[in-house]
mmCIF file with all atom_site columns, C-alpha atoms in Angstrom:
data_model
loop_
_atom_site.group_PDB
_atom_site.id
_atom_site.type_symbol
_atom_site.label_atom_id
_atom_site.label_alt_id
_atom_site.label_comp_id
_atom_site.label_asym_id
_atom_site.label_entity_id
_atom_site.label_seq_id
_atom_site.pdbx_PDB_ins_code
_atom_site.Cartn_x
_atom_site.Cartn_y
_atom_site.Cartn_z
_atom_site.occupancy
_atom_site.B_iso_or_equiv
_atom_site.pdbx_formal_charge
_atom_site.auth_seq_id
_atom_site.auth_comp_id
_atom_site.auth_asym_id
_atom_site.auth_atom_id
_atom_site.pdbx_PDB_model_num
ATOM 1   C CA . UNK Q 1 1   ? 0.000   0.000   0.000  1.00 53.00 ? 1   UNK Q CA 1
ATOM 2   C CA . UNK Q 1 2   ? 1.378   2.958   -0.764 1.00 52.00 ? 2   UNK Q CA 1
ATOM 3   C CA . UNK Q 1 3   ? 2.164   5.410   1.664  1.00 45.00 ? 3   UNK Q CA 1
ATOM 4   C CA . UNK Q 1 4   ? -0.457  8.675   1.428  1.00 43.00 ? 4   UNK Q CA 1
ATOM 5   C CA . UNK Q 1 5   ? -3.084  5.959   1.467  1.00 45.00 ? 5   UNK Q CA 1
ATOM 6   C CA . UNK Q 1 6   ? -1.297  4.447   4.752  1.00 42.00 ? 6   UNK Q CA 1
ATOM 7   C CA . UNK Q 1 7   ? -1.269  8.433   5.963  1.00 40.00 ? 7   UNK Q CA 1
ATOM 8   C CA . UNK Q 1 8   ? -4.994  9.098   5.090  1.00 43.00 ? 8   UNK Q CA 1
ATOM 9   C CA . UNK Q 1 9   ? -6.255  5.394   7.077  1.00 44.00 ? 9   UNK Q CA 1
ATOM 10  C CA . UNK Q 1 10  ? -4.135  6.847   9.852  1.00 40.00 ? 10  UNK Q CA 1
ATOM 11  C CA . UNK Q 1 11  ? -5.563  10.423  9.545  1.00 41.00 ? 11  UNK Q CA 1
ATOM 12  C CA . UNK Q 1 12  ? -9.045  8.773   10.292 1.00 38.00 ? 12  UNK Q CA 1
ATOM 13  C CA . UNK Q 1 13  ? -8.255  6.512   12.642 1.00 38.00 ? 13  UNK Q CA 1
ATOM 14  C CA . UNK Q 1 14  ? -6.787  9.502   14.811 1.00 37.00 ? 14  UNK Q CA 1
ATOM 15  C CA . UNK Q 1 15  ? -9.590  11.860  13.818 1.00 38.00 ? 15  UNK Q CA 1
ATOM 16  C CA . UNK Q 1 16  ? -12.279 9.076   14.952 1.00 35.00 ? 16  UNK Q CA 1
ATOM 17  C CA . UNK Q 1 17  ? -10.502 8.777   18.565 1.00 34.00 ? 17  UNK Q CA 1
ATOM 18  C CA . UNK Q 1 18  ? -10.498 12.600  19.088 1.00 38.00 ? 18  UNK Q CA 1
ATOM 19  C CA . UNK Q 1 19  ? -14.153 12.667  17.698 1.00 37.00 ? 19  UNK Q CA 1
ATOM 20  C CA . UNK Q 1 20  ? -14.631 10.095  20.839 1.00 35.00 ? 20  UNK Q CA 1
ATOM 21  C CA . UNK Q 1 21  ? -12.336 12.109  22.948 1.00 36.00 ? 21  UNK Q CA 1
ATOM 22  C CA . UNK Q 1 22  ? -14.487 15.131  22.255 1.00 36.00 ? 22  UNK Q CA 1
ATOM 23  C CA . UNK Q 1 23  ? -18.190 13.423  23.136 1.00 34.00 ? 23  UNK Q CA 1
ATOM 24  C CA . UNK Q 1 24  ? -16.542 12.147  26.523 1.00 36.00 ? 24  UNK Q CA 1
ATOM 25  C CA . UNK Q 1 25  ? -15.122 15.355  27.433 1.00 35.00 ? 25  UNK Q CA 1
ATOM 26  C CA . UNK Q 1 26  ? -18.578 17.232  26.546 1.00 33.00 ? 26  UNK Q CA 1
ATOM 27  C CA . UNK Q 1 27  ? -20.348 14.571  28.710 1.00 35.00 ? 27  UNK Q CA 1
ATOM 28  C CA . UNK Q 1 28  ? -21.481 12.444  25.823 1.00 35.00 ? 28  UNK Q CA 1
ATOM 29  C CA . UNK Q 1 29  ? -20.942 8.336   26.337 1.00 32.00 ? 29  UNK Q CA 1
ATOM 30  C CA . UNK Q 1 30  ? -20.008 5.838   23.788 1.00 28.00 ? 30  UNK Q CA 1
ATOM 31  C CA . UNK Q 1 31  ? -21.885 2.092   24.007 1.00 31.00 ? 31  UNK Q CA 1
ATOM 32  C CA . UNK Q 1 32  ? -20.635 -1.015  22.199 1.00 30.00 ? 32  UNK Q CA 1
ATOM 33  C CA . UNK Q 1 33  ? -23.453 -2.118  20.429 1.00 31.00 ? 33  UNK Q CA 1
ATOM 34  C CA . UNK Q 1 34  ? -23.149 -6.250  19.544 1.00 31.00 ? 34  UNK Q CA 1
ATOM 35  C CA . UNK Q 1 35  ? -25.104 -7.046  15.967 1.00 33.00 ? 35  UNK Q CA 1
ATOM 36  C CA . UNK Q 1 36  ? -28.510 -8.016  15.883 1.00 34.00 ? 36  UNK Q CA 1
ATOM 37  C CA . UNK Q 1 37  ? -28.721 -11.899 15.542 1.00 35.00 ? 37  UNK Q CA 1
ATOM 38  C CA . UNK Q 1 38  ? -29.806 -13.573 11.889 1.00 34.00 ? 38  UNK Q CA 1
ATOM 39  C CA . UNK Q 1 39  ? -33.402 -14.299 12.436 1.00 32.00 ? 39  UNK Q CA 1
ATOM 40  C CA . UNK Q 1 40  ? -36.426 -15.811 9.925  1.00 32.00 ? 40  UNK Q CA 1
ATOM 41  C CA . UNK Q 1 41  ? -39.738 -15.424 9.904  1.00 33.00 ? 41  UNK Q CA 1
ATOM 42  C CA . UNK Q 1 42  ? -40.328 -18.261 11.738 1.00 33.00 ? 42  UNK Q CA 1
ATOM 43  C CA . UNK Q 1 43  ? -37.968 -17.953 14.674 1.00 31.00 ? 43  UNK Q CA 1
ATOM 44  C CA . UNK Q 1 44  ? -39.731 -14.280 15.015 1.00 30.00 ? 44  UNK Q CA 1
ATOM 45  C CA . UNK Q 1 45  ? -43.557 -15.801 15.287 1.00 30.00 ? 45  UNK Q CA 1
ATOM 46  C CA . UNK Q 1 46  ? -42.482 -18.209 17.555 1.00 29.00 ? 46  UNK Q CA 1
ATOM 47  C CA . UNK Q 1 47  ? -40.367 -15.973 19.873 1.00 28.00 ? 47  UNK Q CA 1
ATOM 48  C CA . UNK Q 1 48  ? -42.783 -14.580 22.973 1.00 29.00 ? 48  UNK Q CA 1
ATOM 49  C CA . UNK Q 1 49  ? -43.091 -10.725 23.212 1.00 30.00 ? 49  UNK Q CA 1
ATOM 50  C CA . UNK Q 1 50  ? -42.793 -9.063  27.239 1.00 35.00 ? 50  UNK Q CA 1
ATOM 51  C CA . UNK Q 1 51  ? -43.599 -5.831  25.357 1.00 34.00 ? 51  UNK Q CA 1
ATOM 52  C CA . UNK Q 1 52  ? -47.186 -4.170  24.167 1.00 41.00 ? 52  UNK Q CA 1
ATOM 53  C CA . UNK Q 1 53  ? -48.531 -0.981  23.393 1.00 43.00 ? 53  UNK Q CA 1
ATOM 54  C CA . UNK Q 1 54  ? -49.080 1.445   26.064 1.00 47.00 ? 54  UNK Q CA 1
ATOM 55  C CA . UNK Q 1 55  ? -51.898 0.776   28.384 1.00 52.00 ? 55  UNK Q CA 1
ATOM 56  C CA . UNK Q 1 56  ? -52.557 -2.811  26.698 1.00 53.00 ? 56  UNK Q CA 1
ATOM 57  C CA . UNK Q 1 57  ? -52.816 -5.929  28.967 1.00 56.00 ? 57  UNK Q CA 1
ATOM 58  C CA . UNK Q 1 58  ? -50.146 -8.416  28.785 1.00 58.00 ? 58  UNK Q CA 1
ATOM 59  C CA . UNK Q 1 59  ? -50.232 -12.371 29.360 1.00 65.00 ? 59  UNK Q CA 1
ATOM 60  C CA . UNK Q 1 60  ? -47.092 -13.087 31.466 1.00 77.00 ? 60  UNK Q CA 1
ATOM 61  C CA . UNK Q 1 61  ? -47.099 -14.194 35.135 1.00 95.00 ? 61  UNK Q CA 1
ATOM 62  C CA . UNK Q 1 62  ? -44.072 -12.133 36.472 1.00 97.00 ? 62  UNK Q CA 1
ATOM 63  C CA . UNK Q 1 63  ? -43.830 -8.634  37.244 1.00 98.00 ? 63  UNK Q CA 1
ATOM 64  C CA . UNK Q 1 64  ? -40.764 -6.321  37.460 1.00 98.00 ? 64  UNK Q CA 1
ATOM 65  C CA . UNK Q 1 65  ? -40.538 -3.331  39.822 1.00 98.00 ? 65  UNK Q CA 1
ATOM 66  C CA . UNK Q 1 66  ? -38.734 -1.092  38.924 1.00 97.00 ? 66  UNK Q CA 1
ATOM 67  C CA . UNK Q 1 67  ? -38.471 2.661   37.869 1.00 98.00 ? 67  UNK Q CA 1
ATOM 68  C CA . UNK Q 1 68  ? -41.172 2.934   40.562 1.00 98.00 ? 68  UNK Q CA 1
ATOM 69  C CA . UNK Q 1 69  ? -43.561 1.214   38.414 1.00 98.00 ? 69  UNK Q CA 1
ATOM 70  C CA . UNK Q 1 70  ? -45.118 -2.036  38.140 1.00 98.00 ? 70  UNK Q CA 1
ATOM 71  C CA . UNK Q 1 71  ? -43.967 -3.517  34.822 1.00 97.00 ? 71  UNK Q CA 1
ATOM 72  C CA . UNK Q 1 72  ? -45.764 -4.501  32.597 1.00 97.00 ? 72  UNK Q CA 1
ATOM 73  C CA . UNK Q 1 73  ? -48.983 -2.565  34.241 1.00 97.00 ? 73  UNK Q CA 1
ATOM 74  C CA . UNK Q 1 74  ? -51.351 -4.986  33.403 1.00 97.00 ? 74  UNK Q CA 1
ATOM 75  C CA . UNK Q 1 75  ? -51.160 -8.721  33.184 1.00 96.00 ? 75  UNK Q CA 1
ATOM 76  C CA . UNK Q 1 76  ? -53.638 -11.074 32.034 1.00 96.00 ? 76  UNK Q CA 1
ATOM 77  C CA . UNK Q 1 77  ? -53.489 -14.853 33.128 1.00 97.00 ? 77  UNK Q CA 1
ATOM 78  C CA . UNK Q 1 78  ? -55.631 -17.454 33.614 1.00 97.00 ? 78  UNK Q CA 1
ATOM 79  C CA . UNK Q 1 79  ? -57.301 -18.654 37.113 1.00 97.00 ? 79  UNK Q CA 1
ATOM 80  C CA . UNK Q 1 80  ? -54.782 -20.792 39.211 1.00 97.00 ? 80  UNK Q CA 1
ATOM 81  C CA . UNK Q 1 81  ? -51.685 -18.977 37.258 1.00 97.00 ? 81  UNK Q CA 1
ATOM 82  C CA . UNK Q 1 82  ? -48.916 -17.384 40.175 1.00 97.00 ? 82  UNK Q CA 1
ATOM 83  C CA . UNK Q 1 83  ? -48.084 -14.374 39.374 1.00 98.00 ? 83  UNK Q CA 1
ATOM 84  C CA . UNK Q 1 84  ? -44.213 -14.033 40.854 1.00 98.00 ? 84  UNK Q CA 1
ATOM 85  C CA . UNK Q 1 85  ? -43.304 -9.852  41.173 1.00 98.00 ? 85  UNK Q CA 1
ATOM 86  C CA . UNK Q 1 86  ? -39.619 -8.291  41.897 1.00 98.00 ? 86  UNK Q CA 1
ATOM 87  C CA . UNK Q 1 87  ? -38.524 -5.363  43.371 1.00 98.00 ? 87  UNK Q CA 1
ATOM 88  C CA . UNK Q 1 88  ? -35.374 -4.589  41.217 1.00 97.00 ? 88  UNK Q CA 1
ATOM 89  C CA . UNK Q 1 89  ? -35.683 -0.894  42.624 1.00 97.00 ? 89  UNK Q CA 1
ATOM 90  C CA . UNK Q 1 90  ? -33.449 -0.208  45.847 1.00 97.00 ? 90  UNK Q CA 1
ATOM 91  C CA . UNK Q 1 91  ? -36.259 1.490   47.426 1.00 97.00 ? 91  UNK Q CA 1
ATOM 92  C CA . UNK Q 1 92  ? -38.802 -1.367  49.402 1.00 98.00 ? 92  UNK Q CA 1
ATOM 93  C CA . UNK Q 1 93  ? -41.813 -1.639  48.082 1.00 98.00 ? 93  UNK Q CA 1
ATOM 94  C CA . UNK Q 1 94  ? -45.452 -3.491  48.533 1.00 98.00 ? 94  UNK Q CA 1
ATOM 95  C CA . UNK Q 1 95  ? -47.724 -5.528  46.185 1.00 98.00 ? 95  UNK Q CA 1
ATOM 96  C CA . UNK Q 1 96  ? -51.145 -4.740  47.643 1.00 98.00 ? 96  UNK Q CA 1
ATOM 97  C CA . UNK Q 1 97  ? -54.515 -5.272  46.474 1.00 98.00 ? 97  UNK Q CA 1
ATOM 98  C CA . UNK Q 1 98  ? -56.971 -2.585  46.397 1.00 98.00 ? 98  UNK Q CA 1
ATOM 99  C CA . UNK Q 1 99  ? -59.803 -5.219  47.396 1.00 97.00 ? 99  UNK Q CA 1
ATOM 100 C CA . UNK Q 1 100 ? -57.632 -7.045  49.854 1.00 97.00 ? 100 UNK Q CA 1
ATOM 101 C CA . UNK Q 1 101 ? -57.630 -10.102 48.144 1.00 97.00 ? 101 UNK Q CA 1
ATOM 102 C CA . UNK Q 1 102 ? -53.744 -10.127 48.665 1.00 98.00 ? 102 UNK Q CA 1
ATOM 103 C CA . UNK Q 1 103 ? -50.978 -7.785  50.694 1.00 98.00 ? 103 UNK Q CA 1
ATOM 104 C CA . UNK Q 1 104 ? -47.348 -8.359  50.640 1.00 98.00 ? 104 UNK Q CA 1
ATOM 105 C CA . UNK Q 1 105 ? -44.964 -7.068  53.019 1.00 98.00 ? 105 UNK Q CA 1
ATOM 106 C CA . UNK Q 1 106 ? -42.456 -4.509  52.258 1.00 98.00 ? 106 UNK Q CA 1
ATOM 107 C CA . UNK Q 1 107 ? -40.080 -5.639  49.568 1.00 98.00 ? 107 UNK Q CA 1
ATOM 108 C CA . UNK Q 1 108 ? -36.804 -4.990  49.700 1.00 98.00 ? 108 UNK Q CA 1
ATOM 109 C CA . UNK Q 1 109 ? -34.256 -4.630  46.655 1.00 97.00 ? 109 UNK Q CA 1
ATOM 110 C CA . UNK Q 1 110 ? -34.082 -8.130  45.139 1.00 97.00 ? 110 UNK Q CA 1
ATOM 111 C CA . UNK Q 1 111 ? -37.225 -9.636  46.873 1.00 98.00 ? 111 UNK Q CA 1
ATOM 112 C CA . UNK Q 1 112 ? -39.920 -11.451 45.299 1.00 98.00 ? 112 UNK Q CA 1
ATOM 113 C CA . UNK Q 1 113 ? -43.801 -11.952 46.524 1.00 98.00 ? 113 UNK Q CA 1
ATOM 114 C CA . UNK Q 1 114 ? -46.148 -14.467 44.587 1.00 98.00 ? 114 UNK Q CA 1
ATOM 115 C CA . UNK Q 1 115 ? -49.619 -14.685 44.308 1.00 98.00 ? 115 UNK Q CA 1
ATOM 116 C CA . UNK Q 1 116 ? -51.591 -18.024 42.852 1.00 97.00 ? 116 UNK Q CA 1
ATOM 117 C CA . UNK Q 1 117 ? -55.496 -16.029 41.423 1.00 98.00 ? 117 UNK Q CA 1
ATOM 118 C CA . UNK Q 1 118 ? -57.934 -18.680 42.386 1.00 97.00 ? 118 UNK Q CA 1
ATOM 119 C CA . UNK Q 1 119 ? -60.567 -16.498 41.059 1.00 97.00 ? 119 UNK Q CA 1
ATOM 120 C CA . UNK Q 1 120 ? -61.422 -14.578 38.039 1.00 98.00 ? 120 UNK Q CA 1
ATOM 121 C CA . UNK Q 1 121 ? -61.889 -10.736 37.643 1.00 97.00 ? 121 UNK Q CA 1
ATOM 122 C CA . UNK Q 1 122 ? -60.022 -7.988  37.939 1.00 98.00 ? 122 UNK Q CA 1
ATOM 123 C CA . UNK Q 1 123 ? -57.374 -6.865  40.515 1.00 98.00 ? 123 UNK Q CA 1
ATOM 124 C CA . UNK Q 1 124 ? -55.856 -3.468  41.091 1.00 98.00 ? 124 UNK Q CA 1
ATOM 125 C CA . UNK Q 1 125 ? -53.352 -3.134  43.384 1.00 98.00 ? 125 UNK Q CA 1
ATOM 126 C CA . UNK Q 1 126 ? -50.812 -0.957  44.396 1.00 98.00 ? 126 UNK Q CA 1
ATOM 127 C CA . UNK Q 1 127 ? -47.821 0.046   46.279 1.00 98.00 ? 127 UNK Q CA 1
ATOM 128 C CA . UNK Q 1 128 ? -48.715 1.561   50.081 1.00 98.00 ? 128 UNK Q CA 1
ATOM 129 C CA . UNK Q 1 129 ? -45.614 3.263   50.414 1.00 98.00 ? 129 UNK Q CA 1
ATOM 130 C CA . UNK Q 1 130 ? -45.499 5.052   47.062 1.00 98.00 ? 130 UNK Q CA 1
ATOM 131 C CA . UNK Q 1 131 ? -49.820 4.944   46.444 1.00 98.00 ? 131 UNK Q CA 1
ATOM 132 C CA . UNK Q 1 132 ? -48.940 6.834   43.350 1.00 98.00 ? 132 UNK Q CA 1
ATOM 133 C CA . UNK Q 1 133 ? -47.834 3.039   42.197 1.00 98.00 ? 133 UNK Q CA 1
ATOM 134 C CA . UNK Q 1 134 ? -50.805 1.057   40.376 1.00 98.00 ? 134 UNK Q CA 1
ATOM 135 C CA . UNK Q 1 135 ? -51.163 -1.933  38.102 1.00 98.00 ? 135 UNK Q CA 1
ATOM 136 C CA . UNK Q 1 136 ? -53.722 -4.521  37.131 1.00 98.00 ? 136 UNK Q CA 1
ATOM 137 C CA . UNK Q 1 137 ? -53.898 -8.542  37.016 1.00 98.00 ? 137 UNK Q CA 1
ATOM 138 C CA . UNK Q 1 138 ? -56.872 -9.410  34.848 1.00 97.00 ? 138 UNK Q CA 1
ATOM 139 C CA . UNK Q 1 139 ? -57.704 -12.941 35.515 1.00 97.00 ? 139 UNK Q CA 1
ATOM 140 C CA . UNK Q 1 140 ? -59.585 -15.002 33.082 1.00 97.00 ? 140 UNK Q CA 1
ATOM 141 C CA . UNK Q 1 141 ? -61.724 -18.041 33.598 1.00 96.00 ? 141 UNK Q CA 1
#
């Protein structure tokens, strides 16, 4: 190779690690992002989805807290389904249903509190140390 096209590679090289220098020092981060795996059509259908649109009901039996939210909000799952939920937040928290049917204690970071619905309907619960903390387990016959 000759040797202005050796200079120019090493012109860029040097100009991308300033460019990076500069994002760091303005309080921008860089991330390492791995390629997306090869997938078909078929691997995709049969893959399950943890995600929905906002406000629509979900059919999983596990809930995350975290953020100060119950995630997903709303779960739907079928009578004599336990429903497992984790407090992934370092604040405690409580799983507590609004009609009493069920009332966990404080939570602390990395604790878990399951439930098994014996009976259909629909339960809204909350959080009683942060009431501003709602979801919904919709259980179906």
């Amino acid at each position: 190779m000759p040797l202005h096209q050796r200079t120019a590679g090493l012109a860029v090289a040097l100009a991308t690690v300033a460019g990076l220098a500069g994002l760091a020092a303005c309080g921008g981060t860089t991330q390492a992002v791995a390629p997306a795996a090869p997938s078909t059509s078929d691997s995709m259908a049969a893959m399950p989805t943890a995600t929905s649109a906002a406000g629509a009901p979900v059919a999983a039996n596990t809930v995350s807290i975290k953020n100060f939210a119950f995630v997903p909000a709303t779960v739907t799952v079928k009578v004599g389904t336990t429903v497992t939920w984790t407090n992934t937040d370092q604040e405690a928290h409580t799983v507590t249903a609004k009609n009493g049917a069920f009332n966990s204690s404080p939570l602390n970071s990395g604790s878990t509190y399951q439930y098994t619905f014996t009976k259909p309907g629909t339960y809204n619960y909350l959080c009683t140390i942060h009431p501003f903390m709602t979801a919904t387990v919709v259980v179906t016959p």
